[in-house]
Amino acid sequence: IVSLTVTEKAYMVDDATGNLDESHPLIIHDLENPRNPKTPVGYVVAGLRRRMELGLPSFTVMSCDNLPMNGALTKKAVMQFASKVDTERKVGLADWIAENTAFPSTMVDRITPATTPEDVALLKEMYNIDDAWPVCAEDYTQWVIEDNFPLGRPTWEAFGALLVDNVEPYELMKLRLLNGSHSALAYLSYLAGHRRVHEAMQDDEVFHFIKNYMDVITPTVPEVPGVDLNAYKAILCERFSNPNVSDQVSRLAEDGSKKMQGFIRGATEELLLKGHDTKHVAGAVAGWISYCRAVDLENNEIEVVDPRADELKEAAHLSDVEGSRRFLGKFLSKEIASSDQFSRQVDGYLKQLKDHGASDVIRSLS
């Protein structure tokens, strides 16, 4: 089993098409140098190629990243890459992978803040452990895995994992309620002056905004076996409020061009299609657009950590002049951009941010 925990952007997938991004410089390198790869997809294909050439069995590829149906997405990227790098054999690499390799989907849930110098010092002081990069995490953990391991697997269920036939309901619950709420919180909270998630949640207006956001998103979450969604949402609010985790707002704001696609786009499209209220989502998206200008509402510089940071900044500044529709179409979807209701809501919140500040927007949505 080869497992991947490499963040959403490392799969090098074009969000607009869902295909491998063959224009990405690292993918170009790997396609030209398939035996000396730099990307996760390139490494997986190189490993599978060696297995095939040596007459060995394949391995199972298990993605553990926050991507919708991560197994299917990983398989598509791997197959597209493989079809490009081995066209000489009678039985090509892509055909061998398709016949011999499984790509189970997973849902992994545990909040893990970025390691800080304070974490390193605390571990040394309290436990006399000298670790340059300790991994800090909350107590809560959930791991749901599609039981698709034809080559065998450990008995993970003996240690708390849930093995299921279909991961999708659990995945949509987590991506749309936890990860989507994290993104909704990140940009507006940062613009309102909050730097730690638990401190933001101590602000009653932020707390109620996030609670309302979850309630608005809930109709897009399917029934999840054995899960009470109301109880799940209450637990999420408790987890976000945990001072011992002390997650960074700026960490949640990273890679928005990928996260908003994976966590918010699908839910928004469903809400619009069903005629549901979208103002809380529009407020969150307006916060994202404003953050992407790379300055806060007092013109202090913001470091936008995103593979498309320059594009985001240009599009966000254009939104000041022409409205948000172009930004929505480029970074979310044409369906969302074509909604007059949603684009008007986003434009309204952008104006409210500019005129009255982020706290005023959060207050109006709380």
mmCIF file of C-alpha atoms in Angstrom:
data_model
loop_
_atom_site.group_PDB
_atom_site.id
_atom_site.type_symbol
_atom_site.label_atom_id
_atom_site.label_comp_id
_atom_site.label_asym_id
_atom_site.label_seq_id
_atom_site.Cartn_x
_atom_site.Cartn_y
_atom_site.Cartn_z
ATOM 1 C CA ILE A 1 0.000 0.000 0.000
ATOM 2 C CA VAL A 2 1.313 3.452 -0.955
ATOM 3 C CA SER A 3 -0.536 6.199 0.909
ATOM 4 C CA LEU A 4 -0.482 9.882 -0.036
ATOM 5 C CA THR A 5 -0.862 12.829 2.337
ATOM 6 C CA VAL A 6 0.574 15.626 0.209
ATOM 7 C CA THR A 7 -2.081 18.443 0.212
ATOM 8 C CA GLU A 8 -4.604 19.190 -2.517
ATOM 9 C CA LYS A 9 -2.317 21.192 -4.809
ATOM 10 C CA ALA A 10 0.294 18.405 -5.073
ATOM 11 C CA TYR A 11 -1.948 16.301 -7.338
ATOM 12 C CA MET A 12 -1.388 18.798 -10.172
ATOM 13 C CA VAL A 13 -4.991 18.592 -11.351
ATOM 14 C CA ASP A 14 -6.585 21.369 -13.407
ATOM 15 C CA ASP A 15 -9.628 22.468 -11.401
ATOM 16 C CA ALA A 16 -11.508 23.580 -14.511
ATOM 17 C CA THR A 17 -11.302 20.191 -16.259
ATOM 18 C CA GLY A 18 -10.477 17.670 -13.532
ATOM 19 C CA ASN A 19 -7.610 16.433 -15.724
ATOM 20 C CA LEU A 20 -3.891 16.243 -15.036
ATOM 21 C CA ASP A 21 -2.420 19.716 -15.549
ATOM 22 C CA GLU A 22 0.075 18.957 -18.297
ATOM 23 C CA SER A 23 1.047 22.643 -18.472
ATOM 24 C CA HIS A 24 2.424 22.642 -14.907
ATOM 25 C CA PRO A 25 6.248 22.937 -14.978
ATOM 26 C CA LEU A 26 6.701 19.999 -12.594
ATOM 27 C CA ILE A 27 4.423 17.749 -14.647
ATOM 28 C CA ILE A 28 6.255 18.800 -17.820
ATOM 29 C CA HIS A 29 9.516 17.810 -16.091
ATOM 30 C CA ASP A 30 8.153 14.434 -14.991
ATOM 31 C CA LEU A 31 6.703 13.593 -18.399
ATOM 32 C CA GLU A 32 10.112 14.316 -19.926
ATOM 33 C CA ASN A 33 11.959 12.486 -17.105
ATOM 34 C CA PRO A 34 9.579 9.744 -15.948
ATOM 35 C CA ARG A 35 12.326 7.763 -14.206
ATOM 36 C CA ASN A 36 13.463 10.799 -12.215
ATOM 37 C CA PRO A 37 10.169 12.357 -11.040
ATOM 38 C CA LYS A 38 9.509 15.297 -8.731
ATOM 39 C CA THR A 39 5.727 15.082 -8.214
ATOM 40 C CA PRO A 40 3.683 12.592 -6.170
ATOM 41 C CA VAL A 41 1.870 11.389 -9.294
ATOM 42 C CA GLY A 42 5.213 10.971 -11.066
ATOM 43 C CA TYR A 43 6.616 8.957 -8.141
ATOM 44 C CA VAL A 44 3.577 6.673 -8.018
ATOM 45 C CA VAL A 45 3.745 5.977 -11.751
ATOM 46 C CA ALA A 46 7.512 5.386 -11.611
ATOM 47 C CA GLY A 47 7.000 2.892 -8.791
ATOM 48 C CA LEU A 48 4.223 1.086 -10.635
ATOM 49 C CA ARG A 49 6.349 1.010 -13.794
ATOM 50 C CA ARG A 50 9.209 -0.684 -11.929
ATOM 51 C CA ARG A 51 6.777 -3.235 -10.496
ATOM 52 C CA MET A 52 5.502 -4.032 -13.989
ATOM 53 C CA GLU A 53 8.988 -4.282 -15.497
ATOM 54 C CA LEU A 54 10.199 -6.607 -12.723
ATOM 55 C CA GLY A 55 7.123 -8.824 -12.971
ATOM 56 C CA LEU A 56 6.046 -7.973 -9.424
ATOM 57 C CA PRO A 57 2.479 -7.443 -8.181
ATOM 58 C CA SER A 58 1.151 -3.899 -8.145
ATOM 59 C CA PHE A 59 0.503 -1.927 -4.955
ATOM 60 C CA THR A 60 -2.683 -0.215 -3.798
ATOM 61 C CA VAL A 61 -2.637 3.607 -4.008
ATOM 62 C CA MET A 62 -4.487 5.245 -1.105
ATOM 63 C CA SER A 63 -4.968 9.019 -1.108
ATOM 64 C CA CYS A 64 -5.631 10.571 2.315
ATOM 65 C CA ASP A 65 -5.979 14.194 1.165
ATOM 66 C CA ASN A 66 -9.011 16.496 1.318
ATOM 67 C CA LEU A 67 -10.223 16.011 -2.242
ATOM 68 C CA PRO A 68 -13.689 14.978 -3.434
ATOM 69 C CA MET A 69 -13.573 11.217 -4.091
ATOM 70 C CA ASN A 70 -9.817 11.275 -3.719
ATOM 71 C CA GLY A 71 -9.382 7.697 -4.924
ATOM 72 C CA ALA A 72 -11.073 8.335 -8.265
ATOM 73 C CA LEU A 73 -9.218 11.626 -8.685
ATOM 74 C CA THR A 74 -5.863 9.980 -7.968
ATOM 75 C CA LYS A 75 -6.594 7.142 -10.371
ATOM 76 C CA LYS A 76 -7.504 9.584 -13.143
ATOM 77 C CA ALA A 77 -4.304 11.604 -12.688
ATOM 78 C CA VAL A 78 -2.144 8.465 -12.506
ATOM 79 C CA MET A 79 -3.765 6.903 -15.572
ATOM 80 C CA GLN A 80 -3.423 10.083 -17.620
ATOM 81 C CA PHE A 81 0.238 10.423 -16.640
ATOM 82 C CA ALA A 82 0.961 6.744 -17.335
ATOM 83 C CA SER A 83 -0.647 6.908 -20.787
ATOM 84 C CA LYS A 84 1.794 9.689 -21.707
ATOM 85 C CA VAL A 85 5.035 8.018 -20.592
ATOM 86 C CA ASP A 86 4.825 4.487 -21.983
ATOM 87 C CA THR A 87 3.447 4.136 -25.493
ATOM 88 C CA GLU A 88 6.010 1.654 -26.854
ATOM 89 C CA ARG A 89 4.912 -1.614 -25.261
ATOM 90 C CA LYS A 90 2.341 -3.990 -26.633
ATOM 91 C CA VAL A 91 0.764 -4.007 -23.186
ATOM 92 C CA GLY A 92 1.147 -0.409 -22.034
ATOM 93 C CA LEU A 93 1.736 0.809 -18.519
ATOM 94 C CA ALA A 94 -1.685 2.438 -18.298
ATOM 95 C CA ASP A 95 -3.388 -0.836 -19.226
ATOM 96 C CA TRP A 96 -1.335 -2.732 -16.620
ATOM 97 C CA ILE A 97 -2.214 -0.198 -13.920
ATOM 98 C CA ALA A 98 -5.915 -0.292 -14.839
ATOM 99 C CA GLU A 99 -5.953 -4.084 -14.560
ATOM 100 C CA ASN A 100 -3.832 -4.480 -11.436
ATOM 101 C CA THR A 101 -4.083 -1.392 -9.221
ATOM 102 C CA ALA A 102 -6.798 -0.294 -6.786
ATOM 103 C CA PHE A 103 -7.367 3.324 -5.729
ATOM 104 C CA PRO A 104 -9.627 3.314 -2.644
ATOM 105 C CA SER A 105 -11.091 6.605 -1.453
ATOM 106 C CA THR A 106 -10.684 7.774 2.126
ATOM 107 C CA MET A 107 -11.892 10.451 4.530
ATOM 108 C CA VAL A 108 -9.405 11.470 7.215
ATOM 109 C CA ASP A 109 -10.450 13.943 9.892
ATOM 110 C CA ARG A 110 -8.073 15.355 12.488
ATOM 111 C CA ILE A 111 -7.186 19.031 12.895
ATOM 112 C CA THR A 112 -3.404 19.353 12.765
ATOM 113 C CA PRO A 113 -2.058 22.914 13.089
ATOM 114 C CA ALA A 114 1.280 23.942 11.621
ATOM 115 C CA THR A 115 4.209 23.280 13.952
ATOM 116 C CA THR A 116 5.530 26.399 15.701
ATOM 117 C CA PRO A 117 8.817 27.129 17.531
ATOM 118 C CA GLU A 118 6.737 27.190 20.738
ATOM 119 C CA ASP A 119 5.703 23.563 20.124
ATOM 120 C CA VAL A 120 9.337 22.513 19.720
ATOM 121 C CA ALA A 121 10.327 24.337 22.931
ATOM 122 C CA LEU A 122 7.382 22.933 24.921
ATOM 123 C CA LEU A 123 8.259 19.348 24.012
ATOM 124 C CA LYS A 124 11.868 19.900 25.012
ATOM 125 C CA GLU A 125 10.984 21.617 28.282
ATOM 126 C CA MET A 126 8.213 19.312 29.489
ATOM 127 C CA TYR A 127 9.304 15.928 28.127
ATOM 128 C CA ASN A 128 13.026 16.391 27.388
ATOM 129 C CA ILE A 129 12.398 15.359 23.789
ATOM 130 C CA ASP A 130 14.471 17.174 21.178
ATOM 131 C CA ASP A 131 12.295 17.015 18.058
ATOM 132 C CA ALA A 132 12.831 19.614 15.333
ATOM 133 C CA TRP A 133 9.366 19.064 13.857
ATOM 134 C CA PRO A 134 6.807 17.580 16.259
ATOM 135 C CA VAL A 135 3.299 17.107 14.881
ATOM 136 C CA CYS A 136 0.606 18.527 17.152
ATOM 137 C CA ALA A 137 -3.006 17.418 16.782
ATOM 138 C CA GLU A 138 -6.356 17.359 18.547
ATOM 139 C CA ASP A 139 -7.626 14.281 20.391
ATOM 140 C CA TYR A 140 -10.496 13.766 17.928
ATOM 141 C CA THR A 141 -9.794 11.443 15.018
ATOM 142 C CA GLN A 142 -11.905 9.808 12.307
ATOM 143 C CA TRP A 143 -10.687 7.651 9.455
ATOM 144 C CA VAL A 144 -13.156 6.222 6.919
ATOM 145 C CA ILE A 145 -11.733 3.982 4.194
ATOM 146 C CA GLU A 146 -13.278 2.354 1.127
ATOM 147 C CA ASP A 147 -12.683 -1.361 1.598
ATOM 148 C CA ASN A 148 -11.022 -1.925 -1.781
ATOM 149 C CA PHE A 149 -7.676 -3.644 -1.147
ATOM 150 C CA PRO A 150 -7.392 -6.668 -3.460
ATOM 151 C CA LEU A 151 -3.746 -7.143 -2.420
ATOM 152 C CA GLY A 152 -4.632 -7.216 1.284
ATOM 153 C CA ARG A 153 -4.501 -4.654 4.069
ATOM 154 C CA PRO A 154 -3.860 -4.299 7.825
ATOM 155 C CA THR A 155 -6.811 -4.740 10.180
ATOM 156 C CA TRP A 156 -7.230 -0.985 10.580
ATOM 157 C CA GLU A 157 -10.741 -1.446 11.939
ATOM 158 C CA ALA A 158 -9.194 -2.960 15.074
ATOM 159 C CA PHE A 159 -7.701 0.474 15.790
ATOM 160 C CA GLY A 160 -10.753 2.630 15.144
ATOM 161 C CA ALA A 161 -10.909 3.029 11.370
ATOM 162 C CA LEU A 162 -14.259 2.540 9.653
ATOM 163 C CA LEU A 163 -14.109 0.337 6.538
ATOM 164 C CA VAL A 164 -17.082 0.960 4.230
ATOM 165 C CA ASP A 165 -18.317 0.237 0.722
ATOM 166 C CA ASN A 166 -18.930 3.922 -0.073
ATOM 167 C CA VAL A 167 -16.921 6.782 1.433
ATOM 168 C CA GLU A 168 -18.792 9.587 -0.345
ATOM 169 C CA PRO A 169 -21.430 10.454 2.327
ATOM 170 C CA TYR A 170 -18.747 10.698 5.022
ATOM 171 C CA GLU A 171 -16.499 12.659 2.695
ATOM 172 C CA LEU A 172 -19.162 15.201 1.748
ATOM 173 C CA MET A 173 -20.045 15.645 5.418
ATOM 174 C CA LYS A 174 -16.445 16.400 6.311
ATOM 175 C CA LEU A 175 -15.456 18.471 3.264
ATOM 176 C CA ARG A 176 -18.572 20.633 3.282
ATOM 177 C CA LEU A 177 -19.171 21.041 7.021
ATOM 178 C CA LEU A 178 -15.676 20.965 8.521
ATOM 179 C CA ASN A 179 -13.354 22.091 5.715
ATOM 180 C CA GLY A 180 -15.892 24.423 4.133
ATOM 181 C CA SER A 181 -16.576 26.047 7.494
ATOM 182 C CA HIS A 182 -12.849 26.428 8.080
ATOM 183 C CA SER A 183 -12.566 28.342 4.798
ATOM 184 C CA ALA A 184 -15.664 30.410 5.573
ATOM 185 C CA LEU A 185 -14.121 31.338 8.916
ATOM 186 C CA ALA A 186 -10.590 31.975 7.662
ATOM 187 C CA TYR A 187 -10.861 35.014 5.397
ATOM 188 C CA LEU A 188 -13.484 37.063 7.206
ATOM 189 C CA SER A 189 -11.912 36.310 10.599
ATOM 190 C CA TYR A 190 -8.467 37.320 9.384
ATOM 191 C CA LEU A 191 -9.835 40.569 7.991
ATOM 192 C CA ALA A 192 -11.577 41.156 11.337
ATOM 193 C CA GLY A 193 -8.226 40.874 13.128
ATOM 194 C CA HIS A 194 -8.300 37.297 14.428
ATOM 195 C CA ARG A 195 -5.153 35.198 14.081
ATOM 196 C CA ARG A 196 -6.061 32.028 16.020
ATOM 197 C CA VAL A 197 -9.109 29.907 15.262
ATOM 198 C CA HIS A 198 -10.119 29.345 18.883
ATOM 199 C CA GLU A 199 -9.865 33.099 19.525
ATOM 200 C CA ALA A 200 -12.073 33.791 16.516
ATOM 201 C CA MET A 201 -14.626 31.300 17.870
ATOM 202 C CA GLN A 202 -14.618 33.143 21.212
ATOM 203 C CA ASP A 203 -16.126 36.063 19.282
ATOM 204 C CA ASP A 204 -19.870 35.365 19.593
ATOM 205 C CA GLU A 205 -20.582 36.840 16.173
ATOM 206 C CA VAL A 206 -17.998 34.622 14.449
ATOM 207 C CA PHE A 207 -19.325 31.598 16.369
ATOM 208 C CA HIS A 208 -22.902 32.230 15.252
ATOM 209 C CA PHE A 209 -21.818 33.006 11.671
ATOM 210 C CA ILE A 210 -20.081 29.612 11.466
ATOM 211 C CA LYS A 211 -23.041 27.860 13.078
ATOM 212 C CA ASN A 212 -25.391 29.505 10.564
ATOM 213 C CA TYR A 213 -23.049 28.669 7.684
ATOM 214 C CA MET A 214 -23.134 24.982 8.653
ATOM 215 C CA ASP A 215 -26.940 25.024 8.837
ATOM 216 C CA VAL A 216 -27.155 26.589 5.365
ATOM 217 C CA ILE A 217 -24.803 23.941 3.922
ATOM 218 C CA THR A 218 -26.503 20.962 5.601
ATOM 219 C CA PRO A 219 -29.117 20.352 2.831
ATOM 220 C CA THR A 220 -26.210 19.494 0.491
ATOM 221 C CA VAL A 221 -24.926 16.745 2.810
ATOM 222 C CA PRO A 222 -26.462 13.297 2.207
ATOM 223 C CA GLU A 223 -27.641 11.024 4.983
ATOM 224 C CA VAL A 224 -24.558 9.549 6.641
ATOM 225 C CA PRO A 225 -24.905 6.076 8.186
ATOM 226 C CA GLY A 226 -24.734 6.232 11.970
ATOM 227 C CA VAL A 227 -24.206 10.022 12.137
ATOM 228 C CA ASP A 228 -26.525 12.673 13.605
ATOM 229 C CA LEU A 229 -25.609 15.777 11.612
ATOM 230 C CA ASN A 230 -26.835 18.181 14.293
ATOM 231 C CA ALA A 231 -24.605 16.498 16.864
ATOM 232 C CA TYR A 232 -21.725 16.448 14.360
ATOM 233 C CA LYS A 233 -22.036 20.210 13.774
ATOM 234 C CA ALA A 234 -22.087 20.886 17.523
ATOM 235 C CA ILE A 235 -18.917 18.823 17.929
ATOM 236 C CA LEU A 236 -17.275 20.784 15.091
ATOM 237 C CA CYS A 237 -17.946 24.061 16.885
ATOM 238 C CA GLU A 238 -16.391 22.583 20.044
ATOM 239 C CA ARG A 239 -13.344 21.414 18.091
ATOM 240 C CA PHE A 240 -12.866 24.806 16.412
ATOM 241 C CA SER A 241 -13.061 26.426 19.853
ATOM 242 C CA ASN A 242 -10.406 24.206 21.446
ATOM 243 C CA PRO A 243 -7.604 26.470 22.789
ATOM 244 C CA ASN A 244 -5.251 23.511 23.127
ATOM 245 C CA VAL A 245 -5.265 23.046 19.357
ATOM 246 C CA SER A 246 -4.870 26.777 18.692
ATOM 247 C CA ASP A 247 -4.904 26.460 14.904
ATOM 248 C CA GLN A 248 -3.705 29.387 12.808
ATOM 249 C CA VAL A 249 -6.265 31.349 10.777
ATOM 250 C CA SER A 250 -3.565 31.988 8.169
ATOM 251 C CA ARG A 251 -3.064 28.222 7.726
ATOM 252 C CA LEU A 252 -6.744 27.781 6.940
ATOM 253 C CA ALA A 253 -6.471 30.609 4.401
ATOM 254 C CA GLU A 254 -3.672 28.915 2.433
ATOM 255 C CA ASP A 255 -4.326 27.404 -1.002
ATOM 256 C CA GLY A 256 -7.799 28.902 -1.328
ATOM 257 C CA SER A 257 -7.891 28.316 -5.088
ATOM 258 C CA LYS A 258 -7.853 24.579 -4.324
ATOM 259 C CA LYS A 259 -9.829 24.538 -1.083
ATOM 260 C CA MET A 260 -12.746 26.660 -2.291
ATOM 261 C CA GLN A 261 -13.064 24.360 -5.297
ATOM 262 C CA GLY A 262 -13.094 21.231 -3.168
ATOM 263 C CA PHE A 263 -14.992 22.453 -0.125
ATOM 264 C CA ILE A 264 -17.444 25.148 -1.262
ATOM 265 C CA ARG A 265 -18.065 25.008 -5.019
ATOM 266 C CA GLY A 266 -20.169 21.833 -5.136
ATOM 267 C CA ALA A 267 -22.305 22.798 -2.155
ATOM 268 C CA THR A 268 -22.913 26.277 -3.585
ATOM 269 C CA GLU A 269 -23.974 24.889 -6.951
ATOM 270 C CA GLU A 270 -26.448 22.554 -5.219
ATOM 271 C CA LEU A 271 -27.873 25.358 -3.078
ATOM 272 C CA LEU A 272 -28.382 27.553 -6.129
ATOM 273 C CA LEU A 273 -29.949 24.704 -8.117
ATOM 274 C CA LYS A 274 -32.434 23.998 -5.310
ATOM 275 C CA GLY A 275 -33.229 27.684 -4.725
ATOM 276 C CA HIS A 276 -31.838 27.731 -1.177
ATOM 277 C CA ASP A 277 -30.422 30.736 0.638
ATOM 278 C CA THR A 278 -26.752 31.409 -0.166
ATOM 279 C CA LYS A 279 -25.982 34.661 1.657
ATOM 280 C CA HIS A 280 -23.638 33.051 4.213
ATOM 281 C CA VAL A 281 -21.673 31.395 1.418
ATOM 282 C CA ALA A 282 -21.590 34.668 -0.524
ATOM 283 C CA GLY A 283 -20.235 36.451 2.543
ATOM 284 C CA ALA A 284 -17.496 33.850 2.896
ATOM 285 C CA VAL A 285 -16.595 34.147 -0.801
ATOM 286 C CA ALA A 286 -16.489 37.941 -0.545
ATOM 287 C CA GLY A 287 -14.048 37.549 2.352
ATOM 288 C CA TRP A 288 -11.883 35.317 0.160
ATOM 289 C CA ILE A 289 -11.882 37.797 -2.720
ATOM 290 C CA SER A 290 -10.981 40.664 -0.402
ATOM 291 C CA TYR A 291 -8.171 38.632 1.213
ATOM 292 C CA CYS A 292 -6.788 37.776 -2.235
ATOM 293 C CA ARG A 293 -6.025 41.464 -2.857
ATOM 294 C CA ALA A 294 -2.999 40.793 -0.612
ATOM 295 C CA VAL A 295 -3.798 43.744 1.647
ATOM 296 C CA ASP A 296 -6.235 43.900 4.534
ATOM 297 C CA LEU A 297 -8.916 46.535 4.988
ATOM 298 C CA GLU A 298 -6.341 48.903 6.548
ATOM 299 C CA ASN A 299 -3.931 48.334 3.628
ATOM 300 C CA ASN A 300 -1.563 46.158 5.649
ATOM 301 C CA GLU A 301 0.168 43.552 3.516
ATOM 302 C CA ILE A 302 -1.152 39.964 3.497
ATOM 303 C CA GLU A 303 0.964 37.058 2.281
ATOM 304 C CA VAL A 304 -1.389 35.059 0.057
ATOM 305 C CA VAL A 305 -0.026 31.509 0.084
ATOM 306 C CA ASP A 306 -1.515 29.889 -3.002
ATOM 307 C CA PRO A 307 -0.167 28.329 -6.219
ATOM 308 C CA ARG A 308 -2.268 30.891 -8.137
ATOM 309 C CA ALA A 309 -1.578 33.869 -5.885
ATOM 310 C CA ASP A 310 -0.733 36.314 -8.701
ATOM 311 C CA GLU A 311 -3.858 35.388 -10.683
ATOM 312 C CA LEU A 312 -6.011 35.694 -7.580
ATOM 313 C CA LYS A 313 -4.610 39.113 -6.731
ATOM 314 C CA GLU A 314 -5.195 40.470 -10.234
ATOM 315 C CA ALA A 315 -8.736 39.097 -10.393
ATOM 316 C CA ALA A 316 -9.578 40.360 -6.895
ATOM 317 C CA HIS A 317 -8.515 43.905 -7.774
ATOM 318 C CA LEU A 318 -10.542 43.722 -10.998
ATOM 319 C CA SER A 319 -13.585 42.860 -8.890
ATOM 320 C CA ASP A 320 -13.399 46.396 -7.469
ATOM 321 C CA VAL A 321 -14.006 47.740 -10.956
ATOM 322 C CA GLU A 322 -16.268 45.255 -12.684
ATOM 323 C CA GLY A 323 -17.834 43.175 -9.908
ATOM 324 C CA SER A 324 -17.144 39.613 -8.817
ATOM 325 C CA ARG A 325 -18.591 37.627 -11.733
ATOM 326 C CA ARG A 326 -15.293 37.150 -13.592
ATOM 327 C CA PHE A 327 -13.519 36.058 -10.376
ATOM 328 C CA LEU A 328 -16.326 33.585 -9.601
ATOM 329 C CA GLY A 329 -16.177 32.109 -13.086
ATOM 330 C CA LYS A 330 -12.412 31.720 -13.054
ATOM 331 C CA PHE A 331 -11.921 30.331 -9.558
ATOM 332 C CA LEU A 332 -15.234 28.635 -8.676
ATOM 333 C CA SER A 333 -17.385 27.730 -11.688
ATOM 334 C CA LYS A 334 -19.316 29.134 -14.625
ATOM 335 C CA GLU A 335 -22.533 27.900 -13.013
ATOM 336 C CA ILE A 336 -21.910 29.972 -9.895
ATOM 337 C CA ALA A 337 -20.788 33.009 -11.900
ATOM 338 C CA SER A 338 -23.942 32.854 -14.028
ATOM 339 C CA SER A 339 -26.176 33.229 -10.965
ATOM 340 C CA ASP A 340 -27.341 36.846 -10.754
ATOM 341 C CA GLN A 341 -28.487 36.209 -7.186
ATOM 342 C CA PHE A 342 -25.111 34.965 -5.998
ATOM 343 C CA SER A 343 -22.935 37.502 -7.795
ATOM 344 C CA ARG A 344 -25.127 40.335 -6.477
ATOM 345 C CA GLN A 345 -24.799 38.955 -2.950
ATOM 346 C CA VAL A 346 -21.017 38.721 -3.249
ATOM 347 C CA ASP A 347 -20.791 42.252 -4.676
ATOM 348 C CA GLY A 348 -22.938 43.532 -1.821
ATOM 349 C CA TYR A 349 -20.688 41.962 0.803
ATOM 350 C CA LEU A 350 -17.569 43.271 -0.947
ATOM 351 C CA LYS A 351 -19.015 46.782 -0.711
ATOM 352 C CA GLN A 352 -19.974 46.207 2.935
ATOM 353 C CA LEU A 353 -16.428 45.030 3.683
ATOM 354 C CA LYS A 354 -14.975 48.140 2.093
ATOM 355 C CA ASP A 355 -17.406 50.572 3.727
ATOM 356 C CA HIS A 356 -17.913 49.038 7.168
ATOM 357 C CA GLY A 357 -15.316 46.305 7.721
ATOM 358 C CA ALA A 358 -15.257 42.552 8.233
ATOM 359 C CA SER A 359 -16.797 42.597 11.699
ATOM 360 C CA ASP A 360 -19.872 44.306 10.268
ATOM 361 C CA VAL A 361 -20.249 41.602 7.610
ATOM 362 C CA ILE A 362 -19.835 38.839 10.198
ATOM 363 C CA ARG A 363 -22.387 40.567 12.455
ATOM 364 C CA SER A 364 -24.938 40.715 9.612
ATOM 365 C CA LEU A 365 -24.548 36.969 9.054
ATOM 366 C CA SER A 366 -24.541 35.897 12.715
#
